[in-house]
Amino acid sequence: MIITGCGNFYQTIKQLGSGSFGSVYLVKDLNTQYEFACKIISKHLINMYNASQMIQSEIAIHSSCNHKNIVKFYSYWEDQNNIYILLEYCSKGHLINPKTQFTEDEVFQIFHQILSGVDYLHQHNIIHRDLKFENVLIHEDGTLKLCDFGWAIKVQQLPVENVMCGTTEYMPPEVVSKQVLDFKVDTWSLGVILYELLHGSFPFNGHNQLELIQNITTNQLLIFRSDGVSEDLINLIQALLIKNPELRPTVQQIYLCKWVKTNMKTHNIFNHYENESLKLKVKQKNIALKVVHDVKYLTPNKKMKTSHDDVDGKSTNSINTIQSISTNTSPKQNKYVDKFFNFIELFKNF
Ligand code: ATP
Ligand code: MG
Protein backbone atom coordinates (compact mmCIF):
# COMPACT_ATOMS: atom_id res chain seq x y z
CA MET A 1 0.00 0.00 0.00
CA ILE A 2 1.23 3.53 -0.80
CA ILE A 3 0.45 6.30 1.70
CA THR A 4 0.64 9.92 0.57
CA GLY A 5 1.20 12.72 3.02
CA CYS A 6 2.84 16.16 3.14
CA GLY A 7 3.97 15.75 -0.49
CA ASN A 8 5.77 12.45 0.21
CA PHE A 9 5.03 8.85 -0.77
CA TYR A 10 5.45 6.04 1.73
CA GLN A 11 5.42 2.33 0.97
CA THR A 12 4.07 0.16 3.80
CA ILE A 13 6.43 -2.72 4.55
CA LYS A 14 4.85 -4.56 7.49
CA GLN A 15 2.52 -4.11 10.44
CA LEU A 16 4.32 -3.36 13.68
CA GLY A 17 1.44 -3.36 16.09
CA SER A 18 -2.15 -2.51 16.61
CA GLY A 19 -4.07 -0.50 19.16
CA SER A 20 -7.49 0.72 20.09
CA PHE A 21 -8.06 2.99 17.08
CA GLY A 22 -5.87 1.55 14.35
CA SER A 23 -2.54 0.03 13.47
CA VAL A 24 1.11 0.95 13.29
CA TYR A 25 3.10 0.13 10.12
CA LEU A 26 6.74 0.20 9.11
CA VAL A 27 6.88 2.50 6.06
CA LYS A 28 9.62 3.59 3.68
CA ASP A 29 9.86 7.06 2.15
CA LEU A 30 10.05 6.29 -1.58
CA ASN A 31 12.18 9.34 -2.23
CA THR A 32 14.79 9.14 0.55
CA GLN A 33 14.41 5.40 1.37
CA TYR A 34 14.28 6.36 5.08
CA GLU A 35 12.20 4.10 7.31
CA PHE A 36 9.53 5.38 9.70
CA ALA A 37 6.70 3.99 11.78
CA CYS A 38 3.29 5.27 10.71
CA LYS A 39 0.38 5.11 13.14
CA ILE A 40 -2.83 5.00 11.13
CA ILE A 41 -5.88 5.93 13.17
CA SER A 42 -9.31 5.19 11.74
CA LYS A 43 -11.68 8.19 11.74
CA HIS A 44 -14.59 5.78 11.80
CA LEU A 45 -13.38 4.33 15.14
CA ILE A 46 -12.63 7.80 16.49
CA ASN A 47 -16.19 8.86 15.80
CA MET A 48 -17.62 5.62 17.13
CA TYR A 49 -15.88 6.07 20.50
CA ASN A 50 -16.12 9.86 20.55
CA ALA A 51 -12.33 10.00 20.84
CA SER A 52 -11.54 13.01 18.67
CA GLN A 53 -10.37 15.09 21.66
CA MET A 54 -8.12 12.26 22.81
CA ILE A 55 -6.35 11.96 19.44
CA GLN A 56 -5.92 15.74 19.18
CA SER A 57 -4.36 15.77 22.62
CA GLU A 58 -2.08 12.79 21.73
CA ILE A 59 -0.81 14.72 18.69
CA ALA A 60 -0.37 18.01 20.56
CA ILE A 61 1.50 16.45 23.48
CA HIS A 62 3.65 13.96 21.56
CA SER A 63 4.67 16.53 18.93
CA SER A 64 5.81 18.90 21.70
CA CYS A 65 8.31 16.37 23.08
CA ASN A 66 11.99 16.27 22.24
CA HIS A 67 14.04 13.79 24.26
CA LYS A 68 16.24 10.81 23.46
CA ASN A 69 14.05 8.47 25.50
CA ILE A 70 10.83 9.48 23.77
CA VAL A 71 9.93 8.29 20.26
CA LYS A 72 10.39 11.23 17.85
CA PHE A 73 7.22 12.65 16.34
CA TYR A 74 7.93 13.81 12.76
CA SER A 75 4.60 14.87 11.25
CA TYR A 76 0.92 14.09 10.91
CA TRP A 77 -1.76 14.53 8.27
CA GLU A 78 -5.20 13.22 7.51
CA ASP A 79 -7.40 12.14 4.62
CA GLN A 80 -11.05 11.26 4.44
CA ASN A 81 -10.69 7.95 6.33
CA ASN A 82 -7.67 8.18 8.59
CA ILE A 83 -5.27 10.27 10.62
CA TYR A 84 -1.59 9.43 9.99
CA ILE A 85 1.20 10.00 12.52
CA LEU A 86 4.78 9.62 11.26
CA LEU A 87 7.15 8.46 13.99
CA GLU A 88 10.76 7.43 14.50
CA TYR A 89 11.02 3.68 13.81
CA CYS A 90 12.10 1.46 16.69
CA SER A 91 13.18 -1.72 14.93
CA LYS A 92 13.48 -3.90 18.04
CA GLY A 93 9.82 -3.62 19.03
CA HIS A 94 8.54 -3.06 22.54
CA LEU A 95 9.82 -4.30 25.89
CA ILE A 96 8.93 -7.90 26.70
CA ASN A 97 9.80 -10.32 29.46
CA PRO A 98 13.04 -12.10 28.58
CA LYS A 99 13.35 -15.92 28.47
CA THR A 100 15.84 -15.81 31.32
CA GLN A 101 15.29 -13.28 34.07
CA PHE A 102 17.05 -9.89 33.91
CA THR A 103 19.98 -9.39 36.24
CA GLU A 104 19.81 -6.43 38.61
CA ASP A 105 22.29 -4.58 36.41
CA GLU A 106 20.16 -5.17 33.32
CA VAL A 107 17.12 -3.98 35.27
CA PHE A 108 18.95 -0.74 36.02
CA GLN A 109 20.09 -0.25 32.42
CA ILE A 110 16.46 -0.50 31.29
CA PHE A 111 14.90 1.39 34.17
CA HIS A 112 17.10 4.49 34.11
CA GLN A 113 16.20 5.16 30.46
CA ILE A 114 12.48 4.91 31.16
CA LEU A 115 12.99 7.12 34.22
CA SER A 116 14.79 9.71 32.11
CA GLY A 117 11.87 9.86 29.65
CA VAL A 118 9.36 10.19 32.49
CA ASP A 119 11.49 12.87 34.16
CA TYR A 120 11.41 14.89 30.92
CA LEU A 121 7.61 14.53 30.75
CA HIS A 122 7.03 15.54 34.37
CA GLN A 123 9.38 18.51 34.00
CA HIS A 124 7.17 19.61 31.10
CA ASN A 125 3.99 19.08 33.15
CA ILE A 126 2.96 15.99 31.23
CA ILE A 127 1.61 12.85 32.92
CA HIS A 128 1.86 9.82 30.60
CA ARG A 129 -0.78 7.72 32.41
CA ASP A 130 -0.13 4.57 30.35
CA LEU A 131 3.41 3.50 31.17
CA LYS A 132 3.78 -0.22 30.48
CA PHE A 133 6.08 -2.66 28.67
CA GLU A 134 4.15 -2.29 25.36
CA ASN A 135 4.69 1.47 25.40
CA VAL A 136 8.45 1.25 25.83
CA LEU A 137 10.06 0.75 22.43
CA ILE A 138 13.59 -0.34 21.60
CA HIS A 139 15.47 1.58 18.91
CA GLU A 140 17.95 -0.10 16.55
CA ASP A 141 20.83 1.32 18.65
CA GLY A 142 19.34 -0.18 21.85
CA THR A 143 17.97 3.09 23.27
CA LEU A 144 14.62 2.75 25.01
CA LYS A 145 11.90 5.21 24.02
CA LEU A 146 8.46 5.93 25.41
CA CYS A 147 5.57 5.94 22.96
CA ASP A 148 1.77 6.13 22.90
CA PHE A 149 0.58 9.47 24.25
CA GLY A 150 -3.10 8.52 23.89
CA TRP A 151 -3.75 8.90 27.63
CA ALA A 152 -1.14 11.60 28.28
CA ILE A 153 -2.32 14.85 29.81
CA LYS A 154 -0.75 18.28 30.01
CA VAL A 155 -1.37 19.45 33.54
CA GLN A 156 -2.73 22.97 33.90
CA GLN A 157 -3.72 22.55 37.52
CA LEU A 158 -3.34 19.81 40.13
CA PRO A 159 -4.99 17.52 41.03
CA VAL A 160 -6.34 16.15 37.76
CA GLU A 161 -9.87 14.84 37.43
CA ASN A 162 -10.02 11.05 37.33
CA VAL A 163 -10.72 9.01 34.25
CA MET A 164 -10.11 5.27 34.29
CA CYS A 165 -7.16 5.41 31.93
CA GLY A 166 -4.30 3.14 31.04
CA THR A 167 -4.03 -0.58 31.62
CA THR A 168 -5.43 -2.03 34.84
CA GLU A 169 -2.34 -4.04 35.85
CA TYR A 170 -0.32 -0.78 35.83
CA MET A 171 -2.98 1.43 37.46
CA PRO A 172 -2.49 2.85 40.95
CA PRO A 173 -5.17 2.64 43.66
CA GLU A 174 -6.21 6.29 43.15
CA VAL A 175 -7.07 5.54 39.50
CA VAL A 176 -8.99 2.32 40.08
CA SER A 177 -10.84 3.84 43.03
CA LYS A 178 -11.71 6.93 40.96
CA GLN A 179 -9.99 9.55 43.10
CA VAL A 180 -8.21 12.64 41.81
CA LEU A 181 -4.81 12.16 40.15
CA ASP A 182 -1.39 13.73 39.90
CA PHE A 183 2.12 12.86 38.65
CA LYS A 184 2.32 9.94 41.10
CA VAL A 185 0.18 7.88 38.70
CA ASP A 186 3.33 7.47 36.62
CA THR A 187 5.61 6.68 39.54
CA TRP A 188 3.28 3.82 40.55
CA SER A 189 3.49 2.45 36.98
CA LEU A 190 7.29 2.75 37.20
CA GLY A 191 7.06 0.55 40.31
CA VAL A 192 5.01 -2.04 38.40
CA ILE A 193 7.53 -1.96 35.52
CA LEU A 194 10.44 -2.37 37.94
CA TYR A 195 8.69 -5.29 39.69
CA GLU A 196 7.93 -6.90 36.31
CA LEU A 197 11.53 -6.48 35.13
CA LEU A 198 12.76 -8.21 38.26
CA HIS A 199 10.16 -10.95 38.69
CA GLY A 200 8.67 -11.41 35.22
CA SER A 201 5.14 -11.00 36.61
CA PHE A 202 2.81 -8.25 37.86
CA PRO A 203 2.83 -7.28 41.55
CA PHE A 204 -0.96 -7.49 41.72
CA ASN A 205 -3.08 -10.07 39.93
CA GLY A 206 -6.70 -11.18 39.83
CA HIS A 207 -8.88 -13.78 38.13
CA ASN A 208 -11.05 -10.97 36.81
CA GLN A 209 -11.03 -7.18 36.58
CA LEU A 210 -12.91 -6.71 39.87
CA GLU A 211 -10.55 -8.96 41.82
CA LEU A 212 -7.54 -7.22 40.27
CA ILE A 213 -8.88 -3.79 41.29
CA GLN A 214 -9.55 -5.07 44.80
CA ASN A 215 -6.00 -6.41 45.09
CA ILE A 216 -4.48 -3.16 43.84
CA THR A 217 -6.40 -1.13 46.43
CA THR A 218 -6.12 -3.44 49.45
CA ASN A 219 -3.47 -6.17 49.03
CA GLN A 220 -0.25 -5.79 50.93
CA LEU A 221 2.69 -6.14 48.54
CA LEU A 222 5.08 -8.90 49.47
CA ILE A 223 8.41 -9.00 47.69
CA PHE A 224 10.44 -12.15 48.13
CA ARG A 225 14.11 -11.46 48.08
CA SER A 226 15.74 -13.62 45.45
CA ASP A 227 19.45 -14.29 45.35
CA GLY A 228 21.61 -11.39 44.31
CA VAL A 229 18.86 -8.78 44.52
CA SER A 230 19.87 -5.84 46.65
CA GLU A 231 17.82 -4.50 49.51
CA ASP A 232 18.06 -1.02 47.96
CA LEU A 233 16.15 -2.19 44.89
CA ILE A 234 13.47 -3.91 46.98
CA ASN A 235 13.12 -0.71 49.04
CA LEU A 236 12.62 1.33 45.87
CA ILE A 237 9.93 -1.00 44.48
CA GLN A 238 8.14 -1.00 47.82
CA ALA A 239 8.24 2.82 47.94
CA LEU A 240 6.91 3.16 44.39
CA LEU A 241 4.03 0.82 45.16
CA ILE A 242 2.87 2.70 48.26
CA LYS A 243 -0.89 2.98 47.97
CA ASN A 244 -1.15 6.54 49.27
CA PRO A 245 0.06 8.78 46.40
CA GLU A 246 1.11 11.50 48.85
CA LEU A 247 3.69 9.15 50.37
CA ARG A 248 4.83 7.71 47.04
CA PRO A 249 8.14 9.14 45.73
CA THR A 250 8.33 11.71 42.95
CA VAL A 251 10.66 11.19 39.99
CA GLN A 252 13.15 13.52 41.65
CA GLN A 253 13.08 11.39 44.81
CA ILE A 254 13.64 8.26 42.70
CA TYR A 255 16.84 9.85 41.38
CA LEU A 256 17.88 10.43 44.98
CA CYS A 257 17.28 6.89 46.25
CA LYS A 258 20.30 4.78 47.04
CA TRP A 259 19.78 2.15 44.29
CA VAL A 260 19.56 4.71 41.49
CA LYS A 261 22.34 6.93 42.83
CA THR A 262 24.76 4.02 43.27
CA ASN A 263 24.03 2.48 39.89
CA MET A 264 24.27 5.82 38.09
CA LYS A 265 27.71 6.29 39.63
CA THR A 266 28.75 2.77 38.61
CA HIS A 267 27.68 3.44 35.03
CA ASN A 268 29.12 6.94 34.98
CA ILE A 269 25.78 8.62 34.30
CA PHE A 270 25.42 12.20 35.49
CA ASN A 271 22.72 12.48 38.16
CA HIS A 272 21.39 16.02 37.89
CA TYR A 273 19.22 15.73 41.00
CA GLU A 274 22.04 14.38 43.14
CA ASN A 275 24.23 17.24 42.01
CA GLU A 276 21.50 19.73 42.92
CA SER A 277 20.90 18.14 46.32
CA LEU A 278 24.63 18.22 47.12
CA LYS A 279 24.71 21.90 46.28
CA LEU A 280 21.73 22.50 48.53
CA LYS A 281 23.33 20.57 51.39
CA VAL A 282 26.45 22.71 51.23
CA LYS A 283 24.35 25.87 51.14
CA GLN A 284 22.26 24.75 54.11
CA LYS A 285 25.35 23.92 56.14
CA ASN A 286 26.57 27.42 55.44
CA ILE A 287 29.76 26.19 53.94
CA ALA A 288 31.18 28.52 51.37
CA LEU A 289 34.24 28.44 49.28
CA LYS A 290 36.50 31.40 49.52
CA VAL A 291 37.87 32.11 46.10
CA VAL A 292 40.89 34.32 45.86
CA HIS A 293 41.39 36.08 42.58
CA ASP A 294 44.69 36.57 40.84
CA VAL A 295 46.82 35.19 43.61
CA LYS A 296 50.37 34.42 42.75
CA TYR A 297 51.55 31.33 44.56
CA LEU A 298 54.82 29.55 44.77
CA THR A 299 55.25 26.30 42.94
CA PRO A 300 56.26 23.86 45.66
CA ASN A 301 58.76 21.97 43.60
CA LYS A 302 61.53 24.18 42.36
CA LYS A 303 62.28 21.83 39.49
CA MET A 304 58.85 22.56 38.02
CA LYS A 305 59.56 25.41 35.66
CA THR A 306 56.63 27.22 34.15
CA SER A 307 56.32 29.90 31.53
CA HIS A 308 55.62 32.33 34.37
CA ASP A 309 58.98 31.81 36.04
CA ASP A 310 60.21 34.95 37.73
CA VAL A 311 63.66 36.24 37.06
CA ASP A 312 64.80 35.25 40.55
CA GLY A 313 63.99 31.61 39.69
CA LYS A 314 60.88 31.28 41.91
CA SER A 315 58.05 29.70 39.98
CA THR A 316 54.71 31.42 40.22
CA ASN A 317 51.40 30.90 38.63
CA SER A 318 48.68 33.46 38.18
CA ILE A 319 45.50 31.45 37.88
CA ASN A 320 42.81 31.87 40.51
CA THR A 321 42.88 29.36 43.30
CA ILE A 322 40.39 28.03 45.78
CA GLN A 323 42.29 28.96 48.88
CA SER A 324 40.18 27.73 51.74
CA ILE A 325 36.78 26.67 52.86
CA SER A 326 35.23 28.99 55.36
CA THR A 327 31.98 28.57 57.24
CA ASN A 328 30.78 32.15 57.16
CA THR A 329 28.86 32.46 53.98
CA SER A 330 27.35 35.43 52.26
CA PRO A 331 24.89 35.46 49.36
CA LYS A 332 27.74 36.66 47.19
CA GLN A 333 29.77 33.58 48.04
CA ASN A 334 26.94 31.21 47.24
CA LYS A 335 27.68 31.65 43.60
CA TYR A 336 31.05 30.05 44.18
CA VAL A 337 29.40 27.09 45.85
CA ASP A 338 27.36 26.64 42.71
CA LYS A 339 30.45 26.77 40.62
CA PHE A 340 32.32 24.33 42.79
CA PHE A 341 29.91 21.61 41.82
CA ASN A 342 30.08 22.52 38.22
CA PHE A 343 33.80 22.34 37.97
CA ILE A 344 33.94 22.63 34.22
CA GLU A 345 32.29 26.01 34.39
CA LEU A 346 34.53 26.98 37.26
CA PHE A 347 37.72 26.51 35.30
CA LYS A 348 36.25 27.95 32.14
CA ASN A 349 35.48 31.18 33.99
CA PHE A 350 38.89 31.56 35.50
P1 ATP B 1 -2.94 0.94 22.68
O1 ATP B 1 -4.07 1.90 22.74
O2 ATP B 1 -3.38 -0.48 22.58
O3 ATP B 1 -1.93 1.15 23.75
P2 ATP B 1 -2.15 2.48 20.42
O4 ATP B 1 -3.19 2.42 19.38
O5 ATP B 1 -2.13 3.70 21.22
O6 ATP B 1 -2.16 1.21 21.32
P3 ATP B 1 0.70 2.42 20.20
O7 ATP B 1 0.80 1.96 21.60
O8 ATP B 1 1.26 3.74 19.86
O9 ATP B 1 -0.78 2.31 19.66
O10 ATP B 1 1.39 1.30 19.26
C1 ATP B 1 0.97 -0.04 19.31
C2 ATP B 1 2.18 -0.94 19.12
O11 ATP B 1 2.76 -0.69 17.82
C3 ATP B 1 3.30 -0.72 20.11
O12 ATP B 1 3.12 -1.45 21.30
C4 ATP B 1 4.51 -1.21 19.30
O13 ATP B 1 4.59 -2.63 19.36
C5 ATP B 1 4.16 -0.79 17.88
N1 ATP B 1 4.76 0.54 17.61
C6 ATP B 1 4.21 1.73 17.86
N2 ATP B 1 5.01 2.75 17.50
C7 ATP B 1 6.13 2.17 17.01
C8 ATP B 1 7.39 2.68 16.50
N3 ATP B 1 7.61 3.99 16.47
N4 ATP B 1 8.34 1.80 16.11
C9 ATP B 1 8.10 0.47 16.19
N5 ATP B 1 6.96 -0.09 16.67
C10 ATP B 1 5.97 0.75 17.08
MG1 MG C 1 0.14 1.33 23.29
PDB file of N, CA and C in Angstrom, residues 221-268:
ATOM      1  N   LEU A 221       1.706  -5.613  49.496  1.00  0.00           N
ATOM      2  CA  LEU A 221       2.694  -6.137  48.538  1.00  0.00           C
ATOM      3  C   LEU A 221       3.798  -6.888  49.275  1.00  0.00           C
ATOM      4  N   LEU A 222       4.007  -8.124  48.864  1.00  0.00           N
ATOM      5  CA  LEU A 222       5.084  -8.898  49.469  1.00  0.00           C
ATOM      6  C   LEU A 222       6.134  -9.150  48.404  1.00  0.00           C
ATOM      7  N   ILE A 223       7.350  -8.735  48.669  1.00  0.00           N
ATOM      8  CA  ILE A 223       8.414  -8.998  47.694  1.00  0.00           C
ATOM      9  C   ILE A 223       9.375  -9.999  48.298  1.00  0.00           C
ATOM     10  N   PHE A 224       9.503 -11.138  47.638  1.00  0.00           N
ATOM     11  CA  PHE A 224      10.442 -12.147  48.131  1.00  0.00           C
ATOM     12  C   PHE A 224      11.813 -11.814  47.588  1.00  0.00           C
ATOM     13  N   ARG A 225      12.758 -11.836  48.491  1.00  0.00           N
ATOM     14  CA  ARG A 225      14.108 -11.464  48.076  1.00  0.00           C
ATOM     15  C   ARG A 225      14.803 -12.642  47.437  1.00  0.00           C
ATOM     16  N   SER A 226      15.008 -12.536  46.107  1.00  0.00           N
ATOM     17  CA  SER A 226      15.735 -13.625  45.451  1.00  0.00           C
ATOM     18  C   SER A 226      17.228 -13.355  45.532  1.00  0.00           C
ATOM     19  N   ASP A 227      17.996 -14.387  45.233  1.00  0.00           N
ATOM     20  CA  ASP A 227      19.450 -14.286  45.346  1.00  0.00           C
ATOM     21  C   ASP A 227      19.995 -13.137  44.503  1.00  0.00           C
ATOM     22  N   GLY A 228      20.909 -12.415  45.082  1.00  0.00           N
ATOM     23  CA  GLY A 228      21.609 -11.394  44.313  1.00  0.00           C
ATOM     24  C   GLY A 228      20.836 -10.101  44.131  1.00  0.00           C
ATOM     25  N   VAL A 229      19.621 -10.022  44.654  1.00  0.00           N
ATOM     26  CA  VAL A 229      18.859  -8.777  44.516  1.00  0.00           C
ATOM     27  C   VAL A 229      19.094  -7.910  45.756  1.00  0.00           C
ATOM     28  N   SER A 230      19.500  -6.688  45.517  1.00  0.00           N
ATOM     29  CA  SER A 230      19.870  -5.843  46.653  1.00  0.00           C
ATOM     30  C   SER A 230      18.650  -5.321  47.402  1.00  0.00           C
ATOM     31  N   GLU A 231      18.890  -5.027  48.677  1.00  0.00           N
ATOM     32  CA  GLU A 231      17.820  -4.499  49.514  1.00  0.00           C
ATOM     33  C   GLU A 231      17.398  -3.113  49.013  1.00  0.00           C
ATOM     34  N   ASP A 232      18.365  -2.377  48.452  1.00  0.00           N
ATOM     35  CA  ASP A 232      18.064  -1.024  47.956  1.00  0.00           C
ATOM     36  C   ASP A 232      17.027  -1.064  46.844  1.00  0.00           C
ATOM     37  N   LEU A 233      17.119  -2.069  45.981  1.00  0.00           N
ATOM     38  CA  LEU A 233      16.152  -2.190  44.888  1.00  0.00           C
ATOM     39  C   LEU A 233      14.773  -2.563  45.436  1.00  0.00           C
ATOM     40  N   ILE A 234      14.758  -3.510  46.370  1.00  0.00           N
ATOM     41  CA  ILE A 234      13.475  -3.914  46.984  1.00  0.00           C
ATOM     42  C   ILE A 234      12.824  -2.700  47.657  1.00  0.00           C
ATOM     43  N   ASN A 235      13.655  -1.906  48.362  1.00  0.00           N
ATOM     44  CA  ASN A 235      13.120  -0.711  49.039  1.00  0.00           C
ATOM     45  C   ASN A 235      12.493   0.251  48.040  1.00  0.00           C
ATOM     46  N   LEU A 236      13.142   0.409  46.875  1.00  0.00           N
ATOM     47  CA  LEU A 236      12.616   1.331  45.871  1.00  0.00           C
ATOM     48  C   LEU A 236      11.272   0.831  45.336  1.00  0.00           C
ATOM     49  N   ILE A 237      11.200  -0.460  45.007  1.00  0.00           N
ATOM     50  CA  ILE A 237       9.931  -1.000  44.481  1.00  0.00           C
ATOM     51  C   ILE A 237       8.825  -0.811  45.514  1.00  0.00           C
ATOM     52  N   GLN A 238       9.161  -1.135  46.772  1.00  0.00           N
ATOM     53  CA  GLN A 238       8.145  -0.998  47.824  1.00  0.00           C
ATOM     54  C   GLN A 238       7.676   0.454  47.965  1.00  0.00           C
ATOM     55  N   ALA A 239       8.607   1.397  47.823  1.00  0.00           N
ATOM     56  CA  ALA A 239       8.237   2.818  47.941  1.00  0.00           C
ATOM     57  C   ALA A 239       7.350   3.244  46.767  1.00  0.00           C
ATOM     58  N   LEU A 240       7.687   2.764  45.567  1.00  0.00           N
ATOM     59  CA  LEU A 240       6.913   3.162  44.391  1.00  0.00           C
ATOM     60  C   LEU A 240       5.497   2.592  44.420  1.00  0.00           C
ATOM     61  N   LEU A 241       5.348   1.453  45.118  1.00  0.00           N
ATOM     62  CA  LEU A 241       4.031   0.824  45.156  1.00  0.00           C
ATOM     63  C   LEU A 241       3.293   1.107  46.476  1.00  0.00           C
ATOM     64  N   ILE A 242       3.627   2.248  47.083  1.00  0.00           N
ATOM     65  CA  ILE A 242       2.873   2.699  48.259  1.00  0.00           C
ATOM     66  C   ILE A 242       1.503   3.172  47.784  1.00  0.00           C
ATOM     67  N   LYS A 243       0.469   2.712  48.471  1.00  0.00           N
ATOM     68  CA  LYS A 243      -0.892   2.977  47.967  1.00  0.00           C
ATOM     69  C   LYS A 243      -1.291   4.456  48.067  1.00  0.00           C
ATOM     70  N   ASN A 244      -0.822   5.126  49.113  1.00  0.00           N
ATOM     71  CA  ASN A 244      -1.154   6.542  49.274  1.00  0.00           C
ATOM     72  C   ASN A 244      -0.229   7.376  48.369  1.00  0.00           C
ATOM     73  N   PRO A 245      -0.798   8.047  47.335  1.00  0.00           N
ATOM     74  CA  PRO A 245       0.058   8.784  46.401  1.00  0.00           C
ATOM     75  C   PRO A 245       0.877   9.886  47.071  1.00  0.00           C
ATOM     76  N   GLU A 246       0.360  10.422  48.175  1.00  0.00           N
ATOM     77  CA  GLU A 246       1.113  11.499  48.846  1.00  0.00           C
ATOM     78  C   GLU A 246       2.437  10.996  49.411  1.00  0.00           C
ATOM     79  N   LEU A 247       2.467   9.712  49.777  1.00  0.00           N
ATOM     80  CA  LEU A 247       3.692   9.149  50.369  1.00  0.00           C
ATOM     81  C   LEU A 247       4.605   8.521  49.318  1.00  0.00           C
ATOM     82  N   ARG A 248       4.076   8.332  48.129  1.00  0.00           N
ATOM     83  CA  ARG A 248       4.835   7.706  47.039  1.00  0.00           C
ATOM     84  C   ARG A 248       5.891   8.688  46.520  1.00  0.00           C
ATOM     85  N   PRO A 249       7.104   8.199  46.171  1.00  0.00           N
ATOM     86  CA  PRO A 249       8.143   9.145  45.727  1.00  0.00           C
ATOM     87  C   PRO A 249       7.835   9.823  44.391  1.00  0.00           C
ATOM     88  N   THR A 250       8.376  11.014  44.236  1.00  0.00           N
ATOM     89  CA  THR A 250       8.330  11.710  42.947  1.00  0.00           C
ATOM     90  C   THR A 250       9.500  11.189  42.110  1.00  0.00           C
ATOM     91  N   VAL A 251       9.538  11.595  40.848  1.00  0.00           N
ATOM     92  CA  VAL A 251      10.662  11.189  39.994  1.00  0.00           C
ATOM     93  C   VAL A 251      11.979  11.711  40.581  1.00  0.00           C
ATOM     94  N   GLN A 252      11.949  12.939  41.061  1.00  0.00           N
ATOM     95  CA  GLN A 252      13.147  13.518  41.653  1.00  0.00           C
ATOM     96  C   GLN A 252      13.643  12.667  42.828  1.00  0.00           C
ATOM     97  N   GLN A 253      12.690  12.217  43.659  1.00  0.00           N
ATOM     98  CA  GLN A 253      13.081  11.385  44.810  1.00  0.00           C
ATOM     99  C   GLN A 253      13.617  10.029  44.357  1.00  0.00           C
ATOM    100  N   ILE A 254      13.113   9.529  43.214  1.00  0.00           N
ATOM    101  CA  ILE A 254      13.639   8.257  42.696  1.00  0.00           C
ATOM    102  C   ILE A 254      15.126   8.440  42.349  1.00  0.00           C
ATOM    103  N   TYR A 255      15.433   9.580  41.730  1.00  0.00           N
ATOM    104  CA  TYR A 255      16.836   9.851  41.379  1.00  0.00           C
ATOM    105  C   TYR A 255      17.722   9.950  42.626  1.00  0.00           C
ATOM    106  N   LEU A 256      17.096  10.257  43.763  1.00  0.00           N
ATOM    107  CA  LEU A 256      17.883  10.433  44.978  1.00  0.00           C
ATOM    108  C   LEU A 256      17.906   9.190  45.868  1.00  0.00           C
ATOM    109  N   CYS A 257      17.252   8.102  45.421  1.00  0.00           N
ATOM    110  CA  CYS A 257      17.282   6.892  46.253  1.00  0.00           C
ATOM    111  C   CYS A 257      18.618   6.176  46.037  1.00  0.00           C
ATOM    112  N   LYS A 258      18.953   5.359  47.019  1.00  0.00           N
ATOM    113  CA  LYS A 258      20.301   4.776  47.040  1.00  0.00           C
ATOM    114  C   LYS A 258      20.571   3.908  45.802  1.00  0.00           C
ATOM    115  N   TRP A 259      19.577   3.098  45.407  1.00  0.00           N
ATOM    116  CA  TRP A 259      19.782   2.150  44.293  1.00  0.00           C
ATOM    117  C   TRP A 259      20.100   2.893  42.997  1.00  0.00           C
ATOM    118  N   VAL A 260      19.349   3.955  42.727  1.00  0.00           N
ATOM    119  CA  VAL A 260      19.562   4.712  41.488  1.00  0.00           C
ATOM    120  C   VAL A 260      20.877   5.485  41.563  1.00  0.00           C
ATOM    121  N   LYS A 261      21.110   6.130  42.705  1.00  0.00           N
ATOM    122  CA  LYS A 261      22.342   6.927  42.832  1.00  0.00           C
ATOM    123  C   LYS A 261      23.581   6.056  42.635  1.00  0.00           C
ATOM    124  N   THR A 262      23.591   4.900  43.339  1.00  0.00           N
ATOM    125  CA  THR A 262      24.763   4.018  43.274  1.00  0.00           C
ATOM    126  C   THR A 262      24.972   3.510  41.856  1.00  0.00           C
ATOM    127  N   ASN A 263      23.883   3.054  41.233  1.00  0.00           N
ATOM    128  CA  ASN A 263      24.033   2.484  39.885  1.00  0.00           C
ATOM    129  C   ASN A 263      24.392   3.539  38.850  1.00  0.00           C
ATOM    130  N   MET A 264      23.901   4.761  39.035  1.00  0.00           N
ATOM    131  CA  MET A 264      24.268   5.820  38.086  1.00  0.00           C
ATOM    132  C   MET A 264      25.757   6.111  38.194  1.00  0.00           C
ATOM    133  N   LYS A 265      26.256   6.076  39.441  1.00  0.00           N
ATOM    134  CA  LYS A 265      27.706   6.291  39.634  1.00  0.00           C
ATOM    135  C   LYS A 265      28.480   5.180  38.953  1.00  0.00           C
ATOM    136  N   THR A 266      28.048   3.922  39.193  1.00  0.00           N
ATOM    137  CA  THR A 266      28.752   2.772  38.612  1.00  0.00           C
ATOM    138  C   THR A 266      28.816   2.883  37.092  1.00  0.00           C
ATOM    139  N   HIS A 267      27.732   3.374  36.497  1.00  0.00           N
ATOM    140  CA  HIS A 267      27.677   3.441  35.030  1.00  0.00           C
ATOM    141  C   HIS A 267      28.085   4.810  34.499  1.00  0.00           C
ATOM    142  N   ASN A 268      28.607   5.640  35.399  1.00  0.00           N
ATOM    143  CA  ASN A 268      29.116   6.945  34.983  1.00  0.00           C
ATOM    144  C   ASN A 268      28.059   7.818  34.313  1.00  0.00           C
TER     145      ASN A 268
END
